[in-house]
Short mmCIF file of N, CA and C in Angstrom, two decimals:
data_model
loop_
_atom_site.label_atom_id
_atom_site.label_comp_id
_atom_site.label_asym_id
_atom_site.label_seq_id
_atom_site.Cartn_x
_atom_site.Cartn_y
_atom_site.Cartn_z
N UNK A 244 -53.12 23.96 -16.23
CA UNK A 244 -52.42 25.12 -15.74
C UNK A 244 -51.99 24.95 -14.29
N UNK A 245 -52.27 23.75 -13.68
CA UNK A 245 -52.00 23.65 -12.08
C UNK A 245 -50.53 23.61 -12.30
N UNK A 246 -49.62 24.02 -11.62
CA UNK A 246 -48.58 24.18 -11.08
C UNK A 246 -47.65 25.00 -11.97
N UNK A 247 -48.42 25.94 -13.07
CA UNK A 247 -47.37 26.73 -13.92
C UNK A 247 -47.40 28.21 -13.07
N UNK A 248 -46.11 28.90 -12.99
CA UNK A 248 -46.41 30.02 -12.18
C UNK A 248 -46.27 31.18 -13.54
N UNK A 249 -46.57 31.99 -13.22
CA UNK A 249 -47.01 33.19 -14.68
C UNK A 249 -45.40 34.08 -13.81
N UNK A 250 -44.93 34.12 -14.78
CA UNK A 250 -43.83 35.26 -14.47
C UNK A 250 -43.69 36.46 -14.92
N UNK A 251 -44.85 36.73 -15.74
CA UNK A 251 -44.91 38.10 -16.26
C UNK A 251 -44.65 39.68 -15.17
N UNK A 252 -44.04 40.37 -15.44
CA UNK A 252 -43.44 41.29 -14.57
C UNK A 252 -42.57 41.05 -13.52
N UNK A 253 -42.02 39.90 -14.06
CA UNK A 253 -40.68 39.34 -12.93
C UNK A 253 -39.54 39.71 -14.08
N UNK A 254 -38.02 40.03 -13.20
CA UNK A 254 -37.06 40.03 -13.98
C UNK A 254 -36.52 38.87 -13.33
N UNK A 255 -36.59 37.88 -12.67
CA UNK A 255 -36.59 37.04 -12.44
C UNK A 255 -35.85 35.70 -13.35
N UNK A 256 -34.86 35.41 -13.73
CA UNK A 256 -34.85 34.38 -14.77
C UNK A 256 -35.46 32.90 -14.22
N UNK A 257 -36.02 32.51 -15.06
CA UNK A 257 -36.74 31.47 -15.15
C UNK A 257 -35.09 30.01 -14.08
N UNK A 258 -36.09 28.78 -14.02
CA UNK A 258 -35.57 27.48 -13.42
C UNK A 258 -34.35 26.99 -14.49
N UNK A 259 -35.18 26.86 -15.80
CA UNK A 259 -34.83 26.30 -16.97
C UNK A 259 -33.23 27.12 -17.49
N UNK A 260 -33.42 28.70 -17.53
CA UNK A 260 -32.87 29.55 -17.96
C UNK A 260 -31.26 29.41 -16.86
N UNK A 261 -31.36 29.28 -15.94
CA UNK A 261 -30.38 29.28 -14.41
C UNK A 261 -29.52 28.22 -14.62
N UNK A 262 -30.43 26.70 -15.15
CA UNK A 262 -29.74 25.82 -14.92
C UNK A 262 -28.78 25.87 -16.58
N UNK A 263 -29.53 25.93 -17.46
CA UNK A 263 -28.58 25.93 -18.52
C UNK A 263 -27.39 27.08 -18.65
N UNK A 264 -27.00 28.37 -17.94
CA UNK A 264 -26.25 28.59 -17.75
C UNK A 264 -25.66 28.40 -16.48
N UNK A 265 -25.77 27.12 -15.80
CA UNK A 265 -24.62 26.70 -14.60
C UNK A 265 -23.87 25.96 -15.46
N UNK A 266 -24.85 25.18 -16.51
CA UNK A 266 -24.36 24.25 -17.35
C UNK A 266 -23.21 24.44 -17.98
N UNK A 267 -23.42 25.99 -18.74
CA UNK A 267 -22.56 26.65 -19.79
C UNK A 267 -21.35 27.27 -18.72
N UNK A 268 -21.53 27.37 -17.61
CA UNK A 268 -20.39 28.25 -16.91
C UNK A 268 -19.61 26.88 -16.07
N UNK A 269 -19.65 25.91 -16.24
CA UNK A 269 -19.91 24.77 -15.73
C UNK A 269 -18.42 24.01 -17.01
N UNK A 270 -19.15 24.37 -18.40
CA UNK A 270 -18.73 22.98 -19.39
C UNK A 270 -17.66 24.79 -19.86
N UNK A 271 -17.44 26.29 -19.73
CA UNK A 271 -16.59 26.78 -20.21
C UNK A 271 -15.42 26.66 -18.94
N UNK A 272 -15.39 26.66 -17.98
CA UNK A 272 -14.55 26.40 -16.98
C UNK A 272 -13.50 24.86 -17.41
N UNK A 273 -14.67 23.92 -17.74
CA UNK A 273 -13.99 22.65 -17.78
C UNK A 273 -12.44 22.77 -18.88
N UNK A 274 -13.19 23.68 -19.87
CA UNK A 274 -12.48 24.09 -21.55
C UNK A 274 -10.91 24.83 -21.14
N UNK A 275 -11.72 25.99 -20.10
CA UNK A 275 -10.65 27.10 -19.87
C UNK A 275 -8.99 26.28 -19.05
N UNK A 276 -9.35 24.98 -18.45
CA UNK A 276 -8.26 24.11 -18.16
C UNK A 276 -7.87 23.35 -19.01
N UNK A 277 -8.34 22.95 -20.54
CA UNK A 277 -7.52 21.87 -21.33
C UNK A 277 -8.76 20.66 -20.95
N UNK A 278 -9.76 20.67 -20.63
CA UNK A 278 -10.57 19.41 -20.93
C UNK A 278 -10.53 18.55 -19.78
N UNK A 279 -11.61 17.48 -19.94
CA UNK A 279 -11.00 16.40 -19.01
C UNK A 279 -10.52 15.34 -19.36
N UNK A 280 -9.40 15.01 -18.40
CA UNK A 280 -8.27 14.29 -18.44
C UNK A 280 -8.47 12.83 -17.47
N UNK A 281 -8.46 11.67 -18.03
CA UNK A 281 -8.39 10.41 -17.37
C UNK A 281 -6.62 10.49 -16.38
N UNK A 282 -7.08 10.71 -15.21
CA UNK A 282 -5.75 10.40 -14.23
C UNK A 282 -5.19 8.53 -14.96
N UNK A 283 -4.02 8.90 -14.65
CA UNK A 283 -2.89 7.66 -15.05
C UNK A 283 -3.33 6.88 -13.94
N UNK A 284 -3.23 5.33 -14.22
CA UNK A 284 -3.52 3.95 -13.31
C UNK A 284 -2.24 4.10 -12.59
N UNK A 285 -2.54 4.25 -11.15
CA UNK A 285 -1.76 4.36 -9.98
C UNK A 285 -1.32 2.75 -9.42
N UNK A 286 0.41 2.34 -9.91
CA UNK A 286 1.12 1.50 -9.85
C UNK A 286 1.15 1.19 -8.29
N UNK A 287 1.73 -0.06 -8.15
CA UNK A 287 1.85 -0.42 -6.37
C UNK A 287 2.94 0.54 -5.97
N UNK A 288 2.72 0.86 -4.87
CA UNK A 288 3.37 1.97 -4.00
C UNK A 288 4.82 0.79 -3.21
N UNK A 289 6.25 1.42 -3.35
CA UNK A 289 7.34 0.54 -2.15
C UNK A 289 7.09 1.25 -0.93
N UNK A 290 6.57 0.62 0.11
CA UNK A 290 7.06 1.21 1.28
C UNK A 290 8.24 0.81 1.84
N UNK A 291 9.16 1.67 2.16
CA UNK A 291 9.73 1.04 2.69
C UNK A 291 9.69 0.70 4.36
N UNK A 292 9.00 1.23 4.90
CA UNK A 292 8.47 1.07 6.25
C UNK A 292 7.10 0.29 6.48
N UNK A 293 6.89 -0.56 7.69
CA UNK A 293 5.88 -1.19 7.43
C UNK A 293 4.83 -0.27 7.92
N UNK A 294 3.35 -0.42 7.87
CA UNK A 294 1.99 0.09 8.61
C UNK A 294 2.16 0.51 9.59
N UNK A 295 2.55 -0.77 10.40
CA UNK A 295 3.29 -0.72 12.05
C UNK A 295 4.21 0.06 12.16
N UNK A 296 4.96 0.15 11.62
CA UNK A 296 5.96 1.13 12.16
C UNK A 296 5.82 2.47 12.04
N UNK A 297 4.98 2.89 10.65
CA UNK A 297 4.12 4.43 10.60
C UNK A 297 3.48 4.83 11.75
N UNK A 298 2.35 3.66 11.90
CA UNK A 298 1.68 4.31 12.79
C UNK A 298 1.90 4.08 14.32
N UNK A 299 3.26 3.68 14.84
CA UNK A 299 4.18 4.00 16.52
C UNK A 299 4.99 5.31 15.84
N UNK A 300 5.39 5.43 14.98
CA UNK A 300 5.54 7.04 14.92
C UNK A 300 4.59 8.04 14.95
N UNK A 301 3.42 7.84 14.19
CA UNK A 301 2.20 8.79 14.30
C UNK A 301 1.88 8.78 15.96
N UNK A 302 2.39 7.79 16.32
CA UNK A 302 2.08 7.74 18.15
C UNK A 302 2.74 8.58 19.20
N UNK A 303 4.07 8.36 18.54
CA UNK A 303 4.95 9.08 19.39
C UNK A 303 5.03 10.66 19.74
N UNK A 304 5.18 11.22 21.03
CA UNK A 304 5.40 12.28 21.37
C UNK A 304 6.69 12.88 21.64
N UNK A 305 6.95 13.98 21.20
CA UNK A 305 8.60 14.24 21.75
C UNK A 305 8.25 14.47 23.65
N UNK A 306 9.28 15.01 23.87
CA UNK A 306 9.49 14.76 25.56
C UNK A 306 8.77 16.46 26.52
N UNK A 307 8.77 17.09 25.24
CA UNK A 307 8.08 18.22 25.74
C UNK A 307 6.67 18.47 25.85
N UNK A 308 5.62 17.99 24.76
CA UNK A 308 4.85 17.63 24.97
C UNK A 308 4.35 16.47 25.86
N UNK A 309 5.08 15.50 26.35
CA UNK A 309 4.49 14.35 27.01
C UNK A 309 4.62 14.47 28.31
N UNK A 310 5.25 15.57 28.59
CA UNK A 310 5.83 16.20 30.21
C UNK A 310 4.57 17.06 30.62
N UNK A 311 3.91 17.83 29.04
CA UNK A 311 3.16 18.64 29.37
C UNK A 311 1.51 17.88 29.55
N UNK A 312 1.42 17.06 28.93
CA UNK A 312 0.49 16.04 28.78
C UNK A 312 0.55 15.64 30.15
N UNK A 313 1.71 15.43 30.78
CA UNK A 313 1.53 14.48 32.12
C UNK A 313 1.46 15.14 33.07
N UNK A 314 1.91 16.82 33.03
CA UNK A 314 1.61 17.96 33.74
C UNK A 314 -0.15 17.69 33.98
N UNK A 315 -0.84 18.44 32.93
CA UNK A 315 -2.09 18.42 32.47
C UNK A 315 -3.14 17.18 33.35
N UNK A 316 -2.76 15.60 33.24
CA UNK A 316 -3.65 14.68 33.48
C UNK A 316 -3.23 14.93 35.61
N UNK A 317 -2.10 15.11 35.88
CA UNK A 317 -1.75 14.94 37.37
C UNK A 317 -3.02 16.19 37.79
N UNK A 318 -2.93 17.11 36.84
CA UNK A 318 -3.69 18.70 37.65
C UNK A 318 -5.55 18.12 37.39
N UNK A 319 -5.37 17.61 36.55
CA UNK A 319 -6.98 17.20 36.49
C UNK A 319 -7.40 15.88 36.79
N UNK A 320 -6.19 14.82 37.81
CA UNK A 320 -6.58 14.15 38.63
C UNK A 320 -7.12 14.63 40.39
N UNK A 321 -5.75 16.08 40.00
CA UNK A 321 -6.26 16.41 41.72
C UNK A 321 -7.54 17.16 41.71
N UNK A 322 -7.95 18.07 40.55
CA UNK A 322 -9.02 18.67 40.83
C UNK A 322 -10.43 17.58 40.78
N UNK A 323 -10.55 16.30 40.08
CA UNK A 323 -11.03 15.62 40.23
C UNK A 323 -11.33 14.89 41.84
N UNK A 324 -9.91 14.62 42.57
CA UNK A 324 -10.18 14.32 43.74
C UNK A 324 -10.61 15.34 44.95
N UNK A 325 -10.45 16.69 44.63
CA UNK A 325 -11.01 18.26 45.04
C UNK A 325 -12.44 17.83 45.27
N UNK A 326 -13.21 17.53 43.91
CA UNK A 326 -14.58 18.12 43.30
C UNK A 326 -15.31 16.83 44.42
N UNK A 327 -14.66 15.52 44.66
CA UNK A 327 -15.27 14.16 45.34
C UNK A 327 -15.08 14.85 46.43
N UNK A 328 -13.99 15.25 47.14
CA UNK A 328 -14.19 15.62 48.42
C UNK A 328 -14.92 16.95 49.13
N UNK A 329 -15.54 17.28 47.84
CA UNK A 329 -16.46 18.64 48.25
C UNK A 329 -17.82 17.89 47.87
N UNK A 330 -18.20 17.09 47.10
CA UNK A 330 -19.65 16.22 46.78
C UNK A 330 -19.74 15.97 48.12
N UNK A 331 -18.60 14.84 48.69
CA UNK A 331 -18.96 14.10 49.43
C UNK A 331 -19.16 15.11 50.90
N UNK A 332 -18.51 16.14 50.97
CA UNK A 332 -19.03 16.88 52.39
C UNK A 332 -20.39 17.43 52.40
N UNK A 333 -20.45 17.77 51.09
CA UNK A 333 -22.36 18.58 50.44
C UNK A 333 -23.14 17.94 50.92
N UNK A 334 -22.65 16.09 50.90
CA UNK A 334 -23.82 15.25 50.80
C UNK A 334 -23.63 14.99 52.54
N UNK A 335 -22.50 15.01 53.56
CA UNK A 335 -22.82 14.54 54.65
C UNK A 335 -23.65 16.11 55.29
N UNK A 336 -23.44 16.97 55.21
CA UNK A 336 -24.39 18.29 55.23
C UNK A 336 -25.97 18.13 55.10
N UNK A 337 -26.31 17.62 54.08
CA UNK A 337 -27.86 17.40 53.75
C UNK A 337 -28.02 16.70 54.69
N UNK A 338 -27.06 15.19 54.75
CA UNK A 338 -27.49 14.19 55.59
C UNK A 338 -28.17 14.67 57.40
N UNK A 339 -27.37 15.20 57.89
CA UNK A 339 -27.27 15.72 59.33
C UNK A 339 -28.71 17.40 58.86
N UNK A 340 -28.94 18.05 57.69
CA UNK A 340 -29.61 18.77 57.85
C UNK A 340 -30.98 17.72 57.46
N UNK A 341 -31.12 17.05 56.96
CA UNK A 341 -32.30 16.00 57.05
C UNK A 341 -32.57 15.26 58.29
N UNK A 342 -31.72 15.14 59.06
CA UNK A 342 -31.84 14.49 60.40
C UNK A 342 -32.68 15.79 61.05
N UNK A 343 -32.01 16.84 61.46
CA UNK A 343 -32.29 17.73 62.19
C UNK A 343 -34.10 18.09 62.22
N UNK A 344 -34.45 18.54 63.11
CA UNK A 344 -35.81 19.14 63.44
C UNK A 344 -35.85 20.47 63.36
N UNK A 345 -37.18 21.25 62.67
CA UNK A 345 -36.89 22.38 63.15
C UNK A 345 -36.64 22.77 64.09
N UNK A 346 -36.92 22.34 65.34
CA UNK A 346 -36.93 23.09 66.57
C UNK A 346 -35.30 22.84 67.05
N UNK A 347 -35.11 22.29 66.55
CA UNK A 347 -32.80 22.19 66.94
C UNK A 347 -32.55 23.11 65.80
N UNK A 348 -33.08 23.16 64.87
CA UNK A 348 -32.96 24.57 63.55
C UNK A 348 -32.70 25.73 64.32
N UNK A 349 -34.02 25.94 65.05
CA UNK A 349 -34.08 27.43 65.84
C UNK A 349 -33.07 27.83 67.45
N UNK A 350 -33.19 26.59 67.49
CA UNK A 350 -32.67 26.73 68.55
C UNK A 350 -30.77 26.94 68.19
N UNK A 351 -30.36 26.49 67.32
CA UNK A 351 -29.24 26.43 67.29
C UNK A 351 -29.11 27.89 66.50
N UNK A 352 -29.70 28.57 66.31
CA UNK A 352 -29.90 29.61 64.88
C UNK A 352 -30.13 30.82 65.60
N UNK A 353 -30.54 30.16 66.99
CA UNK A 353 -30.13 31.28 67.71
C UNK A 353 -30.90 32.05 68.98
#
């Protein structure tokens, strides 16, 4: 009896009961389309374009987007060179407040 669970006063449908109707809702679906069907053996394809040449078109941008693209990288080169020249003042700040003594602290502080 180890691992049987008693389902008495469950409305519960059983494991067994669930799966055989996924089964049945499963194999009337398949019916309700005409059955299954073996797809036809897929013949060699003509390209007439090569790989290469698909994919420098998949590359290409028209002129409005690539203006805006080049908008975009110029504004987040300068804020990039912004963000270095504010690190780098943060860090000469610490530098000169690590030098300092308290007593040039107070004195300058007032």
């Amino acid at each position: 009896m180890a691992g049987k669970i008693n389902r008495v006063g469950t409305n519960r449908p059983s494991t067994a009961s669930r799966v055989a109707a996924a089964k049945a809702a499963r194999a009337a679906a398949v019916d309700a389309v005409g059955g299954v069907r073996r797809a036809d053996p897929v013949g060699e394809v003509s390209r007439p374009e090569s790989p290469g040449s698909i994919a420098m078109k998949s590359l290409e941008l028209d002129g409005e987007k690539a203006a805006d693209l080049k908008v975009r990288v110029d504004a987040n080169e300068r804020a990039l060179d912004d963000l270095q020249r504010v690190q780098s003042k943060a860090g000469d700040i610490a530098d000169e407040a690590a030098k300092s003594t308290p007593e040039a602290m107070s004195n300058a502080a007032g």
